[in-house]
């Protein structure tokens, strides 16, 4: 099976290659995200495409894939709003996705980003990067003991975030 993967970063490519050792699929990679402009950059005989979050699997793209014999459309994301599901269904595609993308990874990123915002880390890192080590009024941050943190939704991700 020939598989073409969009939006790939170097660390991912090594993981895909290692995971593919037991299957021996023919994998091709591009760092580019799928667009209607670059959809024709598709290796001949591709059986499946693997998309990433900002790829655009529009009706036009899916029709092109169908005409080229692509049998499978998969996104390596939990969300699928970048895929025209109606067009995919009309063309006979069942779109694969990652419905249980690591809730702990998403929750820890959200938690870390919240901490960074509260502590004003981005501003301080930028000042340091520019060689400015002077403390100014923009660096004073709130203390966690004086805050109430709300979590909207307690699904898998919300639950993990609450544990943090």
JSON list of C-alpha atoms in Angstrom, two decimals:
[
{"chain": "A", "resi": 1, "resn": "UNK", "atom": "CA", "xyz": [0.00, 0.00, 0.00]},
{"chain": "A", "resi": 2, "resn": "UNK", "atom": "CA", "xyz": [1.26, 3.48, -0.93]},
{"chain": "A", "resi": 3, "resn": "UNK", "atom": "CA", "xyz": [0.59, 6.16, 1.69]},
{"chain": "A", "resi": 4, "resn": "UNK", "atom": "CA", "xyz": [1.21, 9.89, 1.32]},
{"chain": "A", "resi": 5, "resn": "UNK", "atom": "CA", "xyz": [1.51, 11.89, 4.56]},
{"chain": "A", "resi": 6, "resn": "UNK", "atom": "CA", "xyz": [0.99, 15.66, 4.72]},
{"chain": "A", "resi": 7, "resn": "UNK", "atom": "CA", "xyz": [2.28, 18.19, 7.26]},
{"chain": "A", "resi": 8, "resn": "UNK", "atom": "CA", "xyz": [5.01, 15.91, 8.56]},
{"chain": "A", "resi": 9, "resn": "UNK", "atom": "CA", "xyz": [7.76, 17.11, 10.89]},
{"chain": "A", "resi": 10, "resn": "UNK", "atom": "CA", "xyz": [11.16, 15.36, 11.13]},
{"chain": "A", "resi": 11, "resn": "UNK", "atom": "CA", "xyz": [10.51, 13.69, 14.51]},
{"chain": "A", "resi": 12, "resn": "UNK", "atom": "CA", "xyz": [7.20, 12.29, 13.21]},
{"chain": "A", "resi": 13, "resn": "UNK", "atom": "CA", "xyz": [8.81, 10.81, 10.11]},
{"chain": "A", "resi": 14, "resn": "UNK", "atom": "CA", "xyz": [11.15, 8.68, 12.22]},
{"chain": "A", "resi": 15, "resn": "UNK", "atom": "CA", "xyz": [8.20, 7.48, 14.32]},
{"chain": "A", "resi": 16, "resn": "UNK", "atom": "CA", "xyz": [6.20, 6.60, 11.19]},
{"chain": "A", "resi": 17, "resn": "UNK", "atom": "CA", "xyz": [9.15, 4.73, 9.68]},
{"chain": "A", "resi": 18, "resn": "UNK", "atom": "CA", "xyz": [9.71, 2.73, 12.87]},
{"chain": "A", "resi": 19, "resn": "UNK", "atom": "CA", "xyz": [6.00, 1.91, 13.19]},
{"chain": "A", "resi": 20, "resn": "UNK", "atom": "CA", "xyz": [5.91, 0.86, 9.53]},
{"chain": "A", "resi": 21, "resn": "UNK", "atom": "CA", "xyz": [8.65, -1.79, 9.93]},
{"chain": "A", "resi": 22, "resn": "UNK", "atom": "CA", "xyz": [6.08, -4.53, 10.60]},
{"chain": "A", "resi": 23, "resn": "UNK", "atom": "CA", "xyz": [3.78, -3.45, 7.75]},
{"chain": "A", "resi": 24, "resn": "UNK", "atom": "CA", "xyz": [6.25, -2.45, 5.05]},
{"chain": "A", "resi": 25, "resn": "UNK", "atom": "CA", "xyz": [3.93, 0.11, 3.44]},
{"chain": "A", "resi": 26, "resn": "UNK", "atom": "CA", "xyz": [5.44, 2.49, 0.91]},
{"chain": "A", "resi": 27, "resn": "UNK", "atom": "CA", "xyz": [5.43, 5.83, 2.75]},
{"chain": "A", "resi": 28, "resn": "UNK", "atom": "CA", "xyz": [5.99, 9.27, 1.23]},
{"chain": "A", "resi": 29, "resn": "UNK", "atom": "CA", "xyz": [6.19, 12.44, 3.30]},
{"chain": "A", "resi": 30, "resn": "UNK", "atom": "CA", "xyz": [5.81, 16.15, 2.80]},
{"chain": "A", "resi": 31, "resn": "UNK", "atom": "CA", "xyz": [6.07, 18.99, 5.25]},
{"chain": "A", "resi": 32, "resn": "UNK", "atom": "CA", "xyz": [3.47, 20.87, 3.17]},
{"chain": "A", "resi": 33, "resn": "UNK", "atom": "CA", "xyz": [-0.13, 20.99, 4.30]},
{"chain": "A", "resi": 34, "resn": "UNK", "atom": "CA", "xyz": [-2.76, 19.88, 1.79]},
{"chain": "A", "resi": 35, "resn": "UNK", "atom": "CA", "xyz": [-4.41, 22.69, -0.19]},
{"chain": "A", "resi": 36, "resn": "UNK", "atom": "CA", "xyz": [-6.42, 22.85, -3.39]},
{"chain": "A", "resi": 37, "resn": "UNK", "atom": "CA", "xyz": [-3.34, 24.42, -4.97]},
{"chain": "A", "resi": 38, "resn": "UNK", "atom": "CA", "xyz": [-0.97, 21.55, -4.16]},
{"chain": "A", "resi": 39, "resn": "UNK", "atom": "CA", "xyz": [-3.39, 18.58, -4.23]},
{"chain": "A", "resi": 40, "resn": "UNK", "atom": "CA", "xyz": [-1.95, 17.35, -7.52]},
{"chain": "A", "resi": 41, "resn": "UNK", "atom": "CA", "xyz": [1.46, 16.81, -5.91]},
{"chain": "A", "resi": 42, "resn": "UNK", "atom": "CA", "xyz": [0.42, 13.25, -5.16]},
{"chain": "A", "resi": 43, "resn": "UNK", "atom": "CA", "xyz": [2.64, 10.27, -5.89]},
{"chain": "A", "resi": 44, "resn": "UNK", "atom": "CA", "xyz": [1.22, 8.07, -8.66]},
{"chain": "A", "resi": 45, "resn": "UNK", "atom": "CA", "xyz": [-0.66, 5.06, -7.31]},
{"chain": "A", "resi": 46, "resn": "UNK", "atom": "CA", "xyz": [-1.30, 6.49, -3.84]},
{"chain": "A", "resi": 47, "resn": "UNK", "atom": "CA", "xyz": [-3.78, 4.31, -1.93]},
{"chain": "A", "resi": 48, "resn": "UNK", "atom": "CA", "xyz": [-4.15, 6.42, 1.21]},
{"chain": "A", "resi": 49, "resn": "UNK", "atom": "CA", "xyz": [-3.49, 9.94, 2.39]},
{"chain": "A", "resi": 50, "resn": "UNK", "atom": "CA", "xyz": [-2.80, 10.95, 5.97]},
{"chain": "A", "resi": 51, "resn": "UNK", "atom": "CA", "xyz": [-3.70, 14.55, 6.77]},
{"chain": "A", "resi": 52, "resn": "UNK", "atom": "CA", "xyz": [-2.86, 16.94, 9.57]},
{"chain": "A", "resi": 53, "resn": "UNK", "atom": "CA", "xyz": [-4.85, 19.63, 11.34]},
{"chain": "A", "resi": 54, "resn": "UNK", "atom": "CA", "xyz": [-4.57, 22.50, 8.83]},
{"chain": "A", "resi": 55, "resn": "UNK", "atom": "CA", "xyz": [-4.91, 20.41, 5.70]},
{"chain": "A", "resi": 56, "resn": "UNK", "atom": "CA", "xyz": [-7.87, 21.31, 3.48]},
{"chain": "A", "resi": 57, "resn": "UNK", "atom": "CA", "xyz": [-9.70, 18.17, 2.36]},
{"chain": "A", "resi": 58, "resn": "UNK", "atom": "CA", "xyz": [-12.40, 20.05, 0.50]},
{"chain": "A", "resi": 59, "resn": "UNK", "atom": "CA", "xyz": [-14.90, 18.52, -1.90]},
{"chain": "A", "resi": 60, "resn": "UNK", "atom": "CA", "xyz": [-12.64, 19.49, -4.83]},
{"chain": "A", "resi": 61, "resn": "UNK", "atom": "CA", "xyz": [-9.65, 17.75, -3.21]},
{"chain": "A", "resi": 62, "resn": "UNK", "atom": "CA", "xyz": [-11.62, 14.62, -2.33]},
{"chain": "A", "resi": 63, "resn": "UNK", "atom": "CA", "xyz": [-13.03, 14.40, -5.87]},
{"chain": "A", "resi": 64, "resn": "UNK", "atom": "CA", "xyz": [-9.48, 14.66, -7.23]},
{"chain": "A", "resi": 65, "resn": "UNK", "atom": "CA", "xyz": [-8.34, 11.89, -4.87]},
{"chain": "A", "resi": 66, "resn": "UNK", "atom": "CA", "xyz": [-11.22, 9.67, -5.97]},
{"chain": "A", "resi": 67, "resn": "UNK", "atom": "CA", "xyz": [-10.27, 10.22, -9.62]},
{"chain": "A", "resi": 68, "resn": "UNK", "atom": "CA", "xyz": [-6.71, 9.14, -8.79]},
{"chain": "A", "resi": 69, "resn": "UNK", "atom": "CA", "xyz": [-7.80, 5.97, -7.01]},
{"chain": "A", "resi": 70, "resn": "UNK", "atom": "CA", "xyz": [-7.11, 7.03, -3.43]},
{"chain": "A", "resi": 71, "resn": "UNK", "atom": "CA", "xyz": [-9.05, 4.57, -1.26]},
{"chain": "A", "resi": 72, "resn": "UNK", "atom": "CA", "xyz": [-8.46, 5.89, 2.27]},
{"chain": "A", "resi": 73, "resn": "UNK", "atom": "CA", "xyz": [-8.50, 9.34, 3.86]},
{"chain": "A", "resi": 74, "resn": "UNK", "atom": "CA", "xyz": [-7.15, 9.54, 7.41]},
{"chain": "A", "resi": 75, "resn": "UNK", "atom": "CA", "xyz": [-6.41, 12.50, 9.65]},
{"chain": "A", "resi": 76, "resn": "UNK", "atom": "CA", "xyz": [-3.97, 12.19, 12.51]},
{"chain": "A", "resi": 77, "resn": "UNK", "atom": "CA", "xyz": [-6.04, 14.53, 14.64]},
{"chain": "A", "resi": 78, "resn": "UNK", "atom": "CA", "xyz": [-9.01, 14.22, 16.97]},
{"chain": "A", "resi": 79, "resn": "UNK", "atom": "CA", "xyz": [-10.92, 16.92, 15.12]},
{"chain": "A", "resi": 80, "resn": "UNK", "atom": "CA", "xyz": [-12.01, 16.61, 11.51]},
{"chain": "A", "resi": 81, "resn": "UNK", "atom": "CA", "xyz": [-13.38, 20.04, 10.60]},
{"chain": "A", "resi": 82, "resn": "UNK", "atom": "CA", "xyz": [-10.70, 20.30, 7.90]},
{"chain": "A", "resi": 83, "resn": "UNK", "atom": "CA", "xyz": [-12.37, 17.44, 5.99]},
{"chain": "A", "resi": 84, "resn": "UNK", "atom": "CA", "xyz": [-15.59, 17.90, 4.03]},
{"chain": "A", "resi": 85, "resn": "UNK", "atom": "CA", "xyz": [-17.37, 14.93, 5.60]},
{"chain": "A", "resi": 86, "resn": "UNK", "atom": "CA", "xyz": [-20.47, 15.25, 3.40]},
{"chain": "A", "resi": 87, "resn": "UNK", "atom": "CA", "xyz": [-18.37, 15.13, 0.23]},
{"chain": "A", "resi": 88, "resn": "UNK", "atom": "CA", "xyz": [-16.31, 12.28, 1.67]},
{"chain": "A", "resi": 89, "resn": "UNK", "atom": "CA", "xyz": [-19.45, 10.29, 2.41]},
{"chain": "A", "resi": 90, "resn": "UNK", "atom": "CA", "xyz": [-20.92, 11.01, -1.03]},
{"chain": "A", "resi": 91, "resn": "UNK", "atom": "CA", "xyz": [-17.69, 9.72, -2.58]},
{"chain": "A", "resi": 92, "resn": "UNK", "atom": "CA", "xyz": [-17.72, 6.57, -0.46]},
{"chain": "A", "resi": 93, "resn": "UNK", "atom": "CA", "xyz": [-14.92, 7.50, 1.91]},
{"chain": "A", "resi": 94, "resn": "UNK", "atom": "CA", "xyz": [-14.98, 6.64, 5.58]},
{"chain": "A", "resi": 95, "resn": "UNK", "atom": "CA", "xyz": [-12.69, 9.21, 7.20]},
{"chain": "A", "resi": 96, "resn": "UNK", "atom": "CA", "xyz": [-10.34, 7.79, 9.82]},
{"chain": "A", "resi": 97, "resn": "UNK", "atom": "CA", "xyz": [-9.25, 9.95, 12.73]},
{"chain": "A", "resi": 98, "resn": "UNK", "atom": "CA", "xyz": [-7.77, 9.74, 16.23]},
{"chain": "A", "resi": 99, "resn": "UNK", "atom": "CA", "xyz": [-10.83, 10.05, 18.47]},
{"chain": "A", "resi": 100, "resn": "UNK", "atom": "CA", "xyz": [-8.92, 9.47, 21.70]},
{"chain": "A", "resi": 101, "resn": "UNK", "atom": "CA", "xyz": [-5.91, 11.66, 21.07]},
{"chain": "A", "resi": 102, "resn": "UNK", "atom": "CA", "xyz": [-3.90, 11.71, 24.28]},
{"chain": "A", "resi": 103, "resn": "UNK", "atom": "CA", "xyz": [-6.07, 13.62, 26.76]},
{"chain": "A", "resi": 104, "resn": "UNK", "atom": "CA", "xyz": [-3.09, 13.98, 29.10]},
{"chain": "A", "resi": 105, "resn": "UNK", "atom": "CA", "xyz": [-0.98, 15.59, 26.37]},
{"chain": "A", "resi": 106, "resn": "UNK", "atom": "CA", "xyz": [-3.71, 18.10, 25.51]},
{"chain": "A", "resi": 107, "resn": "UNK", "atom": "CA", "xyz": [-4.50, 18.81, 29.18]},
{"chain": "A", "resi": 108, "resn": "UNK", "atom": "CA", "xyz": [-0.86, 19.31, 30.13]},
{"chain": "A", "resi": 109, "resn": "UNK", "atom": "CA", "xyz": [-0.35, 21.69, 27.21]},
{"chain": "A", "resi": 110, "resn": "UNK", "atom": "CA", "xyz": [-3.44, 23.69, 28.18]},
{"chain": "A", "resi": 111, "resn": "UNK", "atom": "CA", "xyz": [-2.34, 23.77, 31.82]},
{"chain": "A", "resi": 112, "resn": "UNK", "atom": "CA", "xyz": [1.22, 24.82, 30.94]},
{"chain": "A", "resi": 113, "resn": "UNK", "atom": "CA", "xyz": [-0.08, 27.54, 28.62]},
{"chain": "A", "resi": 114, "resn": "UNK", "atom": "CA", "xyz": [-2.37, 28.83, 31.37]},
{"chain": "A", "resi": 115, "resn": "UNK", "atom": "CA", "xyz": [0.52, 28.96, 33.82]},
{"chain": "A", "resi": 116, "resn": "UNK", "atom": "CA", "xyz": [2.64, 30.78, 31.24]},
{"chain": "A", "resi": 117, "resn": "UNK", "atom": "CA", "xyz": [-0.08, 33.38, 30.70]},
{"chain": "A", "resi": 118, "resn": "UNK", "atom": "CA", "xyz": [-0.62, 33.96, 34.41]},
{"chain": "A", "resi": 119, "resn": "UNK", "atom": "CA", "xyz": [3.12, 34.21, 35.09]},
{"chain": "A", "resi": 120, "resn": "UNK", "atom": "CA", "xyz": [3.71, 36.36, 31.95]},
{"chain": "A", "resi": 121, "resn": "UNK", "atom": "CA", "xyz": [6.45, 34.03, 30.76]},
{"chain": "A", "resi": 122, "resn": "UNK", "atom": "CA", "xyz": [6.31, 35.03, 27.09]},
{"chain": "A", "resi": 123, "resn": "UNK", "atom": "CA", "xyz": [6.97, 38.67, 27.94]},
{"chain": "A", "resi": 124, "resn": "UNK", "atom": "CA", "xyz": [9.85, 37.81, 30.27]},
{"chain": "A", "resi": 125, "resn": "UNK", "atom": "CA", "xyz": [11.39, 35.35, 27.80]},
{"chain": "A", "resi": 126, "resn": "UNK", "atom": "CA", "xyz": [11.21, 37.98, 25.07]},
{"chain": "A", "resi": 127, "resn": "UNK", "atom": "CA", "xyz": [12.89, 40.57, 27.30]},
{"chain": "A", "resi": 128, "resn": "UNK", "atom": "CA", "xyz": [15.64, 38.09, 28.22]},
{"chain": "A", "resi": 129, "resn": "UNK", "atom": "CA", "xyz": [16.15, 37.10, 24.56]},
{"chain": "A", "resi": 130, "resn": "UNK", "atom": "CA", "xyz": [16.67, 40.79, 23.79]},
{"chain": "A", "resi": 131, "resn": "UNK", "atom": "CA", "xyz": [19.25, 41.12, 26.57]},
{"chain": "A", "resi": 132, "resn": "UNK", "atom": "CA", "xyz": [16.95, 43.21, 28.78]},
{"chain": "A", "resi": 133, "resn": "UNK", "atom": "CA", "xyz": [17.22, 41.94, 32.36]},
{"chain": "A", "resi": 134, "resn": "UNK", "atom": "CA", "xyz": [15.56, 44.95, 33.95]},
{"chain": "A", "resi": 135, "resn": "UNK", "atom": "CA", "xyz": [12.46, 44.18, 36.02]},
{"chain": "A", "resi": 136, "resn": "UNK", "atom": "CA", "xyz": [9.54, 46.31, 34.90]},
{"chain": "A", "resi": 137, "resn": "UNK", "atom": "CA", "xyz": [5.87, 46.65, 35.84]},
{"chain": "A", "resi": 138, "resn": "UNK", "atom": "CA", "xyz": [4.75, 44.20, 33.12]},
{"chain": "A", "resi": 139, "resn": "UNK", "atom": "CA", "xyz": [6.56, 41.35, 34.88]},
{"chain": "A", "resi": 140, "resn": "UNK", "atom": "CA", "xyz": [4.46, 41.33, 38.02]},
{"chain": "A", "resi": 141, "resn": "UNK", "atom": "CA", "xyz": [2.14, 38.37, 37.91]},
{"chain": "A", "resi": 142, "resn": "UNK", "atom": "CA", "xyz": [-0.76, 37.11, 39.97]},
{"chain": "A", "resi": 143, "resn": "UNK", "atom": "CA", "xyz": [-0.25, 34.37, 42.52]},
{"chain": "A", "resi": 144, "resn": "UNK", "atom": "CA", "xyz": [-2.08, 31.08, 42.15]},
{"chain": "A", "resi": 145, "resn": "UNK", "atom": "CA", "xyz": [-3.24, 31.14, 45.76]},
{"chain": "A", "resi": 146, "resn": "UNK", "atom": "CA", "xyz": [-5.35, 34.19, 44.87]},
{"chain": "A", "resi": 147, "resn": "UNK", "atom": "CA", "xyz": [-6.96, 32.68, 41.78]},
{"chain": "A", "resi": 148, "resn": "UNK", "atom": "CA", "xyz": [-9.91, 30.51, 40.97]},
{"chain": "A", "resi": 149, "resn": "UNK", "atom": "CA", "xyz": [-9.39, 28.40, 37.88]},
{"chain": "A", "resi": 150, "resn": "UNK", "atom": "CA", "xyz": [-12.41, 27.19, 35.93]},
{"chain": "A", "resi": 151, "resn": "UNK", "atom": "CA", "xyz": [-12.55, 24.24, 33.57]},
{"chain": "A", "resi": 152, "resn": "UNK", "atom": "CA", "xyz": [-15.29, 24.19, 30.95]},
{"chain": "A", "resi": 153, "resn": "UNK", "atom": "CA", "xyz": [-16.25, 20.57, 30.44]},
{"chain": "A", "resi": 154, "resn": "UNK", "atom": "CA", "xyz": [-15.06, 17.52, 32.28]},
{"chain": "A", "resi": 155, "resn": "UNK", "atom": "CA", "xyz": [-14.67, 15.04, 29.50]},
{"chain": "A", "resi": 156, "resn": "UNK", "atom": "CA", "xyz": [-11.40, 13.18, 29.19]},
{"chain": "A", "resi": 157, "resn": "UNK", "atom": "CA", "xyz": [-9.34, 16.33, 28.63]},
{"chain": "A", "resi": 158, "resn": "UNK", "atom": "CA", "xyz": [-11.15, 18.43, 31.25]},
{"chain": "A", "resi": 159, "resn": "UNK", "atom": "CA", "xyz": [-10.78, 15.64, 33.79]},
{"chain": "A", "resi": 160, "resn": "UNK", "atom": "CA", "xyz": [-7.02, 15.42, 33.19]},
{"chain": "A", "resi": 161, "resn": "UNK", "atom": "CA", "xyz": [-6.71, 19.21, 33.40]},
{"chain": "A", "resi": 162, "resn": "UNK", "atom": "CA", "xyz": [-8.56, 19.22, 36.72]},
{"chain": "A", "resi": 163, "resn": "UNK", "atom": "CA", "xyz": [-6.06, 16.74, 38.12]},
{"chain": "A", "resi": 164, "resn": "UNK", "atom": "CA", "xyz": [-3.27, 19.24, 37.40]}
]
